[in-house]
Coordinates of C-alpha atoms in Angstrom, one line a residue:
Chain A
X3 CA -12.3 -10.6 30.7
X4 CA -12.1 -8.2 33.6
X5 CA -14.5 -5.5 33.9
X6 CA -13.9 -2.1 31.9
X7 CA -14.9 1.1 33.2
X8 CA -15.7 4.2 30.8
X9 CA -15.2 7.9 31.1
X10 CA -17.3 10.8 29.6
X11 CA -14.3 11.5 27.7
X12 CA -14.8 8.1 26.1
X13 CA -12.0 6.6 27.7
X14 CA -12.2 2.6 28.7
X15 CA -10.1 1.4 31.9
X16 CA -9.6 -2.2 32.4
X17 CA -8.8 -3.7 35.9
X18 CA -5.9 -5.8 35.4
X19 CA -5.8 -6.3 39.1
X20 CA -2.9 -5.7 41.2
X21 CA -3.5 -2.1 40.9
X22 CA -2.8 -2.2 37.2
X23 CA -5.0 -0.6 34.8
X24 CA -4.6 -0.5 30.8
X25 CA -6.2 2.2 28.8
X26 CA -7.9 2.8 25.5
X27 CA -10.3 4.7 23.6
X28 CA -14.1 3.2 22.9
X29 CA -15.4 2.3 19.7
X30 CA -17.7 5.5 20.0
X31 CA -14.7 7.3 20.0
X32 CA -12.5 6.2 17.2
X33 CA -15.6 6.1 15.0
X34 CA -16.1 10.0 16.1
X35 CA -12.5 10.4 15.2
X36 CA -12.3 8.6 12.0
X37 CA -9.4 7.0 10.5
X38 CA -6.3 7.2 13.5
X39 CA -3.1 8.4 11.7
X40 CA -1.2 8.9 14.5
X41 CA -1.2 8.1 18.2
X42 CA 1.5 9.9 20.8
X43 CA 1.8 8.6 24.1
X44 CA 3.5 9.4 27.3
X45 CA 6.7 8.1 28.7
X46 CA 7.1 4.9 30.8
X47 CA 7.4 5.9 34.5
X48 CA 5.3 9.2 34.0
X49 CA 2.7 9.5 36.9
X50 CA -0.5 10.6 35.7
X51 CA -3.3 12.4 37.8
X52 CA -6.5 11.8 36.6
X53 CA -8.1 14.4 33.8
X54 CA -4.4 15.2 32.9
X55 CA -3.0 14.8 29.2
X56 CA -1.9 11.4 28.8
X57 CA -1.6 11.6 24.8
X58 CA -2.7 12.7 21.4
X59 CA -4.5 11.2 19.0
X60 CA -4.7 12.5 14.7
X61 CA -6.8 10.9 12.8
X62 CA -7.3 12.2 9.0
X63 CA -9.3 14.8 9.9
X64 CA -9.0 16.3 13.5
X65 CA -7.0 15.9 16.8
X66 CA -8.0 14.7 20.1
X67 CA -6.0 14.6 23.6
X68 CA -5.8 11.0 25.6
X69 CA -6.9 11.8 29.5
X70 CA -6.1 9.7 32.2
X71 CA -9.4 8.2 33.4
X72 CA -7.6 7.7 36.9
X73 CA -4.0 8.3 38.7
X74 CA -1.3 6.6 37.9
X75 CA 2.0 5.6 36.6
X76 CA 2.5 4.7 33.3
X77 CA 4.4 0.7 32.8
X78 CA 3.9 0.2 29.3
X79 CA 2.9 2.1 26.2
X80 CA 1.4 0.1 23.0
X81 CA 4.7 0.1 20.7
X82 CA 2.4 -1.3 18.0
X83 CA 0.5 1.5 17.6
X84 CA 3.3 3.5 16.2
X85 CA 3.6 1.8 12.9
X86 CA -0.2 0.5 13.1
X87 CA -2.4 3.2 14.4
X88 CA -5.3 2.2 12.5
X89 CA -5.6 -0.8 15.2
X90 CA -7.0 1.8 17.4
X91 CA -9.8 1.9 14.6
X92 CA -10.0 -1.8 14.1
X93 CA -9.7 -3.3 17.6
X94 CA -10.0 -0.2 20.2
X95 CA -10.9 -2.4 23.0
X96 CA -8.2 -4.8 22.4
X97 CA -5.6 -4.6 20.3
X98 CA -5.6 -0.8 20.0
X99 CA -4.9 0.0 23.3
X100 CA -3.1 3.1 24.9
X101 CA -1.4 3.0 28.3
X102 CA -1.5 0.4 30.8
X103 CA -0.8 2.2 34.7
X104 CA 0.0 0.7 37.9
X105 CA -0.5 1.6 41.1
X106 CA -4.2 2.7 40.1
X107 CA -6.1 4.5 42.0
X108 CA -9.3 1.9 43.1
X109 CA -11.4 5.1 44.5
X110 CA -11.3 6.9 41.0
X111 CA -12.1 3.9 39.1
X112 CA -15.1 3.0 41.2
X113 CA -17.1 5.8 40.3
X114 CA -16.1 5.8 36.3
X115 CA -19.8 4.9 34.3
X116 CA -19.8 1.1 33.7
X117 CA -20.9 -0.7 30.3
X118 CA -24.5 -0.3 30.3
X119 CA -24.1 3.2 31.8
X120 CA -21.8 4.3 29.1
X121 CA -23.8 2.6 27.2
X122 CA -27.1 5.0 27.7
X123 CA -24.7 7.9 28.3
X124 CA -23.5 7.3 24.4
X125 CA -27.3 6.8 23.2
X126 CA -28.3 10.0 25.0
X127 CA -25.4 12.3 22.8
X128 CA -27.0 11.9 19.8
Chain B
X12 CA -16.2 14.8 19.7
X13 CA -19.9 14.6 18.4
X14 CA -20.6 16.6 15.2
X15 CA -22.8 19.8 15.5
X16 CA -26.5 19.8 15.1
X17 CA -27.3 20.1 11.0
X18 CA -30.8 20.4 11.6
X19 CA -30.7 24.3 10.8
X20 CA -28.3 23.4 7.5
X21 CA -29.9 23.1 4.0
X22 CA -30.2 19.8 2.6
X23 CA -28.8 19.0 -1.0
X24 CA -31.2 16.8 -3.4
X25 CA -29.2 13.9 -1.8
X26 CA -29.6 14.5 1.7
X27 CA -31.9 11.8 2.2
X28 CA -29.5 9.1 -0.1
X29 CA -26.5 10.4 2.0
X30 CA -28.0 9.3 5.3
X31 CA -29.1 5.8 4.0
X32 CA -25.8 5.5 3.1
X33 CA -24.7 5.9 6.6
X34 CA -23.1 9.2 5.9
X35 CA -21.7 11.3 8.7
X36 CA -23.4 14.7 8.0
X37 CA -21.5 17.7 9.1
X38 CA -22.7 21.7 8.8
X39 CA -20.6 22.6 6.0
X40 CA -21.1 26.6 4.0
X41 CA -24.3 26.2 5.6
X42 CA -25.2 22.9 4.0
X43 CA -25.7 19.6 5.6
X44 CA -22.5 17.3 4.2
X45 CA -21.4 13.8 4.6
X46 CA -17.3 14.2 5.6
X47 CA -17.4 10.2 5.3
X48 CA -19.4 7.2 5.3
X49 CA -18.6 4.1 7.4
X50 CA -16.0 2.9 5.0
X51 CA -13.8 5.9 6.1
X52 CA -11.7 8.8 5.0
X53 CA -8.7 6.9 4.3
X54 CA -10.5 4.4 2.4
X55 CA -12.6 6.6 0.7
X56 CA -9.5 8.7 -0.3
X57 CA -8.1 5.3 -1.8
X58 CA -11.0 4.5 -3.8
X59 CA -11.1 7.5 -5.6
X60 CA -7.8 6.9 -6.6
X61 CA -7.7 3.3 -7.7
X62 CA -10.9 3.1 -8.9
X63 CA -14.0 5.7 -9.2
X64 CA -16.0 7.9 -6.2
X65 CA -19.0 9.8 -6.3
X66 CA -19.2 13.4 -4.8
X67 CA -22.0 15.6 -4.2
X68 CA -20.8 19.0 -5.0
X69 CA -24.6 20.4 -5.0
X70 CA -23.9 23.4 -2.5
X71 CA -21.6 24.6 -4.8
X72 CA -23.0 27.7 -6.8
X73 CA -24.0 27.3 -10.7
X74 CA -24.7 30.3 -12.6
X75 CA -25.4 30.9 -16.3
X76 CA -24.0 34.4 -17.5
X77 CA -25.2 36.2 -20.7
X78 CA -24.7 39.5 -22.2
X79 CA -27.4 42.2 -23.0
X80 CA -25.7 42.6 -25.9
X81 CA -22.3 40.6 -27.2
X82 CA -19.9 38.3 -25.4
X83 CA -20.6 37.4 -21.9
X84 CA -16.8 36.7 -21.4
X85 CA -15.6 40.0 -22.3
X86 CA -17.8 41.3 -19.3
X87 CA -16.7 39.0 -16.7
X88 CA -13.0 39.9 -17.9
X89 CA -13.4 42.9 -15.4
X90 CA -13.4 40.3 -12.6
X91 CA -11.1 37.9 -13.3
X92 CA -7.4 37.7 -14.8
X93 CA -8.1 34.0 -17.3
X94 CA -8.6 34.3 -20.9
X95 CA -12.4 34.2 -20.9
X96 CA -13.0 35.6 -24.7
X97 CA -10.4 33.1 -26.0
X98 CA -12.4 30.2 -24.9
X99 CA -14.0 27.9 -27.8
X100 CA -17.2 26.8 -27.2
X101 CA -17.4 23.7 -24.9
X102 CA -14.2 24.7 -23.1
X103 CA -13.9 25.8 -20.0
X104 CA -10.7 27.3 -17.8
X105 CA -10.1 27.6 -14.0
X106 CA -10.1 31.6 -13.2
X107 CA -10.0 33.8 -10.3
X108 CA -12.1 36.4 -8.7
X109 CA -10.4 39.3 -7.9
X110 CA -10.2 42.5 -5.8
X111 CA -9.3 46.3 -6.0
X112 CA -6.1 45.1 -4.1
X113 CA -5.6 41.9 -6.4
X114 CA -7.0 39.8 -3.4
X115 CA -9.2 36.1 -4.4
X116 CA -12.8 36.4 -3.9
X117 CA -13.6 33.1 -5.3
X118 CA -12.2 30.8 -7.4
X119 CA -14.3 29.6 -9.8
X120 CA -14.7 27.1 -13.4
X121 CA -16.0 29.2 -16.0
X122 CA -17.3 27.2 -19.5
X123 CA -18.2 28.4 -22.4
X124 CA -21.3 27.4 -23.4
X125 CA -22.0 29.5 -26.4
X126 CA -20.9 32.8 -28.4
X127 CA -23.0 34.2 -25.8
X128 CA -23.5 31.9 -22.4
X129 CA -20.7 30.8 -19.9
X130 CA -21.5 28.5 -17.4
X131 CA -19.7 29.3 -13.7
X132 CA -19.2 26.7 -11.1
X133 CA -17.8 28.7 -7.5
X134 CA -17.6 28.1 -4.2
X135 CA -20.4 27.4 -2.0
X136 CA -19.7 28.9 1.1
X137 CA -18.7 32.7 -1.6
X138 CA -21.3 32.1 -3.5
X139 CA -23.7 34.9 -2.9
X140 CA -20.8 37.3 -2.3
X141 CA -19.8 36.2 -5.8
X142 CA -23.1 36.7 -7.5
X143 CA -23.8 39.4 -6.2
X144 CA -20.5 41.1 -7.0
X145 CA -20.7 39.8 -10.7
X146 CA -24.0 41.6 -10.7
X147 CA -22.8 45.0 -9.1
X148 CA -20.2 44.8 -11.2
X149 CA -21.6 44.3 -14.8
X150 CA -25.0 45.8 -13.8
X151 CA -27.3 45.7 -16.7
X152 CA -25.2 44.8 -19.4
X153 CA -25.2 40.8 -17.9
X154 CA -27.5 38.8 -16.9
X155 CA -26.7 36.0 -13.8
X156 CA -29.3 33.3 -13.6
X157 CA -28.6 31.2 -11.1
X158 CA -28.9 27.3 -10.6
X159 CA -30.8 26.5 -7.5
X160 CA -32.7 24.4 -9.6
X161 CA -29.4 21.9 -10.1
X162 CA -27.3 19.7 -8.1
X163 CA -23.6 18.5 -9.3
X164 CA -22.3 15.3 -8.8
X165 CA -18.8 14.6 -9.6
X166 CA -17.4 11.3 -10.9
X167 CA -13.8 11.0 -10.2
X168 CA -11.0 8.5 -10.7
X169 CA -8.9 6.2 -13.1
X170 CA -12.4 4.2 -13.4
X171 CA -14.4 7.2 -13.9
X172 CA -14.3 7.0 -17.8
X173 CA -15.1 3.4 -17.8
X174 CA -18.6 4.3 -15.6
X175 CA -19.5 7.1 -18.0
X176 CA -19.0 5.1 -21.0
X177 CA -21.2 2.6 -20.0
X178 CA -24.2 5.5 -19.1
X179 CA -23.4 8.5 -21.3
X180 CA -20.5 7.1 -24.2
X181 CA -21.0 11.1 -25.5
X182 CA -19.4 12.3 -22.4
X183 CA -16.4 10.6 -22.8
X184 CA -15.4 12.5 -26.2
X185 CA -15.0 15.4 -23.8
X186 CA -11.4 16.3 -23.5
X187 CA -10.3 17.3 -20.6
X188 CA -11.9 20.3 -19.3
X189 CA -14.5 20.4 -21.6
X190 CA -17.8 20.4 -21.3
X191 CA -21.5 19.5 -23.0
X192 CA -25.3 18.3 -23.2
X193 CA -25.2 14.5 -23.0
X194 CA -28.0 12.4 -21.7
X195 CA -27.1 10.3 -18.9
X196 CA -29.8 8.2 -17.6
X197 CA -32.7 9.6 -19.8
X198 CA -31.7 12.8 -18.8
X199 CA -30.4 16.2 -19.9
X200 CA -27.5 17.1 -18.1
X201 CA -24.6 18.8 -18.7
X202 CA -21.3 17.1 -18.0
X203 CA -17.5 18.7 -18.1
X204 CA -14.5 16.8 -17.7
X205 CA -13.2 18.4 -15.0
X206 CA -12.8 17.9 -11.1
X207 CA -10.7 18.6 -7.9
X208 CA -8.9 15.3 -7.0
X209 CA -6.0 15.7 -9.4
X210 CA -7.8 12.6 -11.4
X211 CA -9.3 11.8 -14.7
X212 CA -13.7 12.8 -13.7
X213 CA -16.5 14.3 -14.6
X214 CA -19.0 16.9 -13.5
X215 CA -22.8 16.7 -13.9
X216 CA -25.2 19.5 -13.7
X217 CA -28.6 17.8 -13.2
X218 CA -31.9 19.3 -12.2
X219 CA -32.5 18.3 -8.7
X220 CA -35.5 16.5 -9.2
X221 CA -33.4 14.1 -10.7
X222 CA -30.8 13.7 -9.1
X223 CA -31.1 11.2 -6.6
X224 CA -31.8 9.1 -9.6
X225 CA -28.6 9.7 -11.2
X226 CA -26.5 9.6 -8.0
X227 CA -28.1 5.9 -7.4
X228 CA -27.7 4.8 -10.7
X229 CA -23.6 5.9 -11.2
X230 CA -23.7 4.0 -7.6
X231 CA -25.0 0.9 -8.5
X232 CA -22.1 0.7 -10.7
X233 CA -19.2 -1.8 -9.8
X234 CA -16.8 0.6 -9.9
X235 CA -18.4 3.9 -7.6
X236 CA -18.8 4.4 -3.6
X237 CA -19.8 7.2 -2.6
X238 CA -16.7 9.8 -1.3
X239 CA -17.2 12.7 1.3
X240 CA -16.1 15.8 2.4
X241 CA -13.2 14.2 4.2
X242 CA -11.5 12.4 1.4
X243 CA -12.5 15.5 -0.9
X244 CA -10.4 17.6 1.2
X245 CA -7.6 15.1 1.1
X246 CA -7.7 14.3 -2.2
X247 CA -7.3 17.9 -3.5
X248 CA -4.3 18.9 -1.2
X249 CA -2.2 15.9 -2.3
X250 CA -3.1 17.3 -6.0
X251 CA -1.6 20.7 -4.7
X252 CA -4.9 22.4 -5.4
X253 CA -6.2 25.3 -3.2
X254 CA -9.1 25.5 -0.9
X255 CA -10.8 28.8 -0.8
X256 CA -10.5 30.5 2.4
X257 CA -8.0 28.5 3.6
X258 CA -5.5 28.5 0.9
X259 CA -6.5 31.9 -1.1
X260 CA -8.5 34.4 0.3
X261 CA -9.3 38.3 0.0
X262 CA -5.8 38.7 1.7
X263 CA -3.5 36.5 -0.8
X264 CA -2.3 37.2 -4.6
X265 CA -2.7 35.3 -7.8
X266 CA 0.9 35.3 -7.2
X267 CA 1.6 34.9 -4.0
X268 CA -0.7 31.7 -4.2
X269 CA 1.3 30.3 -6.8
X270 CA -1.3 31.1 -9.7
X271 CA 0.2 33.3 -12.4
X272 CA -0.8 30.7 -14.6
X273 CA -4.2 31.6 -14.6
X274 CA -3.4 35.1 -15.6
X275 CA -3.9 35.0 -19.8
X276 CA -1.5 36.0 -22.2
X277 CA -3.3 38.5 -23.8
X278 CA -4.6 39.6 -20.2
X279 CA -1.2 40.5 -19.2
X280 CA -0.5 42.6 -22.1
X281 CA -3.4 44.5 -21.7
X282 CA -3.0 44.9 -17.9
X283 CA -6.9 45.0 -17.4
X284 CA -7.9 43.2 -14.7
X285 CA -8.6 44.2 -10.9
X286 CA -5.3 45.4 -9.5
X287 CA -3.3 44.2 -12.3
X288 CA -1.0 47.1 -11.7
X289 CA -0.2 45.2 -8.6
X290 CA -0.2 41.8 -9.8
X291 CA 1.8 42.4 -12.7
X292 CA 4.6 44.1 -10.8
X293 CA 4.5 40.9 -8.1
X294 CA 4.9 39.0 -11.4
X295 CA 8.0 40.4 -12.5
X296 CA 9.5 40.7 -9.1
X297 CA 8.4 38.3 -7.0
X298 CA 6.1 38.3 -4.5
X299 CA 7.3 38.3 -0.7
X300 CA 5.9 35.4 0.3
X301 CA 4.6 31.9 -1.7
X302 CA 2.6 29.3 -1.5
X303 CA 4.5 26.2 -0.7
X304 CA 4.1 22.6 -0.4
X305 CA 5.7 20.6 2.7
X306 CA 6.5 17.4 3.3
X307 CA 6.4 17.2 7.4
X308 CA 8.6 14.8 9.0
X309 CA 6.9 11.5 11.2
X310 CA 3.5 10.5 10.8
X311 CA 1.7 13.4 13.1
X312 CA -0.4 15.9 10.6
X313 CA 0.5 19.8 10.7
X314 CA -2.9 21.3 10.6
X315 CA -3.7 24.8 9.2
X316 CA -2.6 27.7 11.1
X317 CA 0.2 25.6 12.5
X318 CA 3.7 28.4 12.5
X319 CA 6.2 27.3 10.1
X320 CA 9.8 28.4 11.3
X321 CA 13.4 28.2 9.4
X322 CA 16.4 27.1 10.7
X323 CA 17.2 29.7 12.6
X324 CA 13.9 29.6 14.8
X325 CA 12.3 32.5 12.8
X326 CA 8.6 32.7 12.4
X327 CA 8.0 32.7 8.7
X328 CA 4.8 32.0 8.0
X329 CA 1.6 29.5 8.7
X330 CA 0.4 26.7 7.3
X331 CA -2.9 27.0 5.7
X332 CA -4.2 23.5 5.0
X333 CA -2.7 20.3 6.4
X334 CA -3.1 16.8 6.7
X335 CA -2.9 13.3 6.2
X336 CA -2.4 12.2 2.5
X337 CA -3.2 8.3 2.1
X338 CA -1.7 8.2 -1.1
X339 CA 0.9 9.9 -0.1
X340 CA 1.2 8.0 2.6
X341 CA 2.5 10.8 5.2
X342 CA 1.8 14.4 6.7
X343 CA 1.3 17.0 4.0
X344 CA 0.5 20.6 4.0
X345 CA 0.2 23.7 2.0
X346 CA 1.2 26.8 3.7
X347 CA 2.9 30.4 2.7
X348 CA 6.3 31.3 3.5
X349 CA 9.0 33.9 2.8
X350 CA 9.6 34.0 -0.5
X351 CA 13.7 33.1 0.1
X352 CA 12.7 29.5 1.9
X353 CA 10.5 28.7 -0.5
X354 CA 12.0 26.4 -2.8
X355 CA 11.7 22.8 -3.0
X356 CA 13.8 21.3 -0.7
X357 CA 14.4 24.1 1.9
X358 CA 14.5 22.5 5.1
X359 CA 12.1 24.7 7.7
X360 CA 10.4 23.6 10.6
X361 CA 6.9 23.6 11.5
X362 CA 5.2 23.6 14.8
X363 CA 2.8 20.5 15.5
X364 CA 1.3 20.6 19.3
X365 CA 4.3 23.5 20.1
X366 CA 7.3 21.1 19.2
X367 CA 9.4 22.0 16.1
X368 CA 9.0 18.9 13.3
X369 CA 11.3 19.1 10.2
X370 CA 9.5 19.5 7.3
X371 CA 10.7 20.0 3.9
X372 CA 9.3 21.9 0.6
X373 CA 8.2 19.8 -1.9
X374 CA 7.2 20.4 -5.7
X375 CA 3.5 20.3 -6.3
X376 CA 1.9 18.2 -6.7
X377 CA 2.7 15.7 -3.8
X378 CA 0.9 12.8 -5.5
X379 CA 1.2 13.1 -9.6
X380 CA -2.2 14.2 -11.1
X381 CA -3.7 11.7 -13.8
X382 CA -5.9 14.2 -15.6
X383 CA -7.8 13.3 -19.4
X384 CA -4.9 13.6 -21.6
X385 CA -6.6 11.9 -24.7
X386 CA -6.3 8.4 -26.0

């Protein structure tokens, strides 16, 4: 699998190559969150600048917003997790992805933490 | 997203049993409170209703009340508008705290124990505002001893019965909202049948030292996992119950919140309660605004403080808890609104992340409760 970058907002980015990107939250986040009750995402074709509202998420008990970890447009949305949000629960680095961009911006992603970064930056929040 | 420290919170007796459990302690009325394990809300919420969940209620304030001389009840009748005298031994009533202006303090469970002791459960975030009010109020003709010695744990849910039959069959003769001395095991606790999920449960007021004992021993049962905050939340607001200070507050009626059914019989003849000049006349005329249930449109929750609008785009009042409800199975919220939208099925609007969402008002409850009717 291609290399995922992470965000301090607990973002993950894959690199899809070819300047496209897909999106998702980590499984530090959704376990934060709790059970996902709802996700709303942002229209296909919407350019994104990185840090900027790309979505909401509910779960039971609170709400969180979806950032964009880098700039980009948006090519695809995950229908499935209208009717099935808990996948964001149950597979957040797979099947319950977000967004997936094109046109990504390379520079941004670079500097995003990578696995064992995230890794110490999650141990070092508790 | 991380939780705030509880270090600085108090600890019930099952702090320590709550984090082997893997439970997600939160600061909560200045307690340290699982709002989940790692099962989850939802399918903690589920649980509870299909089969039986364990709560720890300890931060929640118990308080034994007696008289310097005669009924107990009659004294606490100054504070609240229930029918306190009228209550047999072993029976016990939700009642309200109330103000000069008929605003809620508290709301409480009051049980009588005896001619002259009732046993109060209230809220644990009020509950030294409502001690120490009982005490200004009744001075030196009561007595308030409170319970810090106790924790509560609640048993609640269709399979709740079956669990206390097997440890304490005494407990089981209660009807509901009763309440007595059992043994439950090897010790003496006191257990009502009472609750806040809208299901058949049980309360049990056990010293502390003791309590982790009981809590693992109703867990080891098939039947019990161990429910938090979260799913406590969620499983009251589909029953249509109210959370204090969210719900009711110093600022709402007994009628605006939809509880003129706590007000006694007898009480409203005699008109003696705190503000029940007030209270009465909102009785016979309506109060402006109600307390409402709403069934919002889609699957994104409306969350408390959220505007509720009508059709025309007019602001008409705020939600005041909202949520998911699993059972449910969509967005639901409690809210007050002006008295003409509020019946059931008014269509208003509500305002979820500044965009209008449909939502409609529902009777109450939104999920039918399942309390002890008797075999």
């Amino acid at each position: 699998m291609a290399e995922m970058r992470f965000t301090k907002e607990h973002e993950w980015v894959r690199d899809d190559g070819a300047g496209m990107v897909t999106v998702g939250i980590t499984a530090y986040a959704q376990e934060q969150l709790g059970d996902v009750v709802f996700v709303d995402l942002p229209a296909v074709g919407k350019k994104l600048q990185q840090g900027s509202e790309a979505g909401t998420i509910e779960s039971v008990k609170t709400a969180a917003e979806l950032y964009a970890p880098v700039d980009g447009e948006v090519v695809e949305t995950n229908a499935r997790l209208k009717d099935e949000p808990a996948l964001v629960n149950s597979s957040p680095t797979d099947d319950g992805w977000f967004v997936k961009l094109k046109s990504a911006n390379k520079v941004q992603l670079a500097t995003l933490m990578t696995a064992a970064q995230y890794k110490s930056y999650c141990d070092g929040l508790h | 997203m991380s939780g705030p420290s509880s270090e600085t919170a108090r600890h019930t007796p099952l702090y320590d049993l709550h984090r082997e459990l893997g439970g997600r302690l939160v600061p909560f009325a200045g307690y340290a409170m699982p709002v989940q394990y790692p099962s989850g809300i939802i399918a903690e919420h589920t649980h509870c209703r299909t089969a039986a969940g364990l709560f720890d209620v300890s931060h929640m304030g118990q308080g034994t009340l007696t008289a310097a001389k005669g009924d107990p009840a009659a004294l606490l009748e100054r504070l609240v508008p229930g029918d306190i005298v009228g209550l047999a031994p072993g029976r016990m009533r939700y009642t309200l705290l109330l103000n000069s202006n008929g605003g809620i303090e508290d709301d409480l469970m009051a049980t009588r124990l005896a001619a002259d002791r009732l046993y109060l459960v209230v809220n644990a975030a009020t509950k030294d505002a409502d001690f120490a009010l009982i005490a200004r109020v009744l001075g030196a003709e009561a007595k308030l001893e409170r319970h810090d010695d106790k924790a509560l744990l609640a048993l609640q849910g269709p399979a709740a019965a079956t669990v206390m039959g097997r440890l304490s069959p005494d407990a089981t003769k209660l009807p509901f909202l009763g309440g007595g001395f059992c043994k439950l095991g090897g010790q003496d606790v006191f257990i009502t049948r009472s609750g806040y999920t809208g299901e058949d449960g049980f309360e049990v007021s056990v010293k502390n030292a003791a309590a982790e004992a009981l809590a693992r021993l109703m867990l080891a049962q098939p039947e019990v996992k161990p429910i938090g905050l979260g799913a406590r939340d969620s499983l009251r607001l589909e029953a249509g119950l109210c959370l204090y200070g969210h719900d009711i507050d110093t600022a709402t009626t007994p009628i605006e919140a939809g509880l003129a059914w706590t007000i006694g019989k007898r009480r409203r003849e005699a008109a003696d309660f705190p503000a029940a000049a007030k209270i009465l006349g909102e009785l016979k005329t309506g109060a402006k605004r109600k307390r409402v249930g709403l069934k919002v449109d889609g699957r994104a929750p409306a969350r408390e403080g959220a505007k509720i609008t009508d059709a025309s785009g007019k602001e008409i009042g705020k939600i005041t808890s909202g949520g998911f409800g699993p059972s449910f199975g969509g967005p639901i919220a409690l809210g007050y609104v002006a008295a003409e939208s509020a019946a059931p099925g008014t269509s208003l609007f509500v305002s979820v992340r500044d965009k209008p969402v449909a939502t409609v008002v529902a009777p109450l409850p939104f999920v039918p409760t399942r309390y002890y009717r008797g075999t």
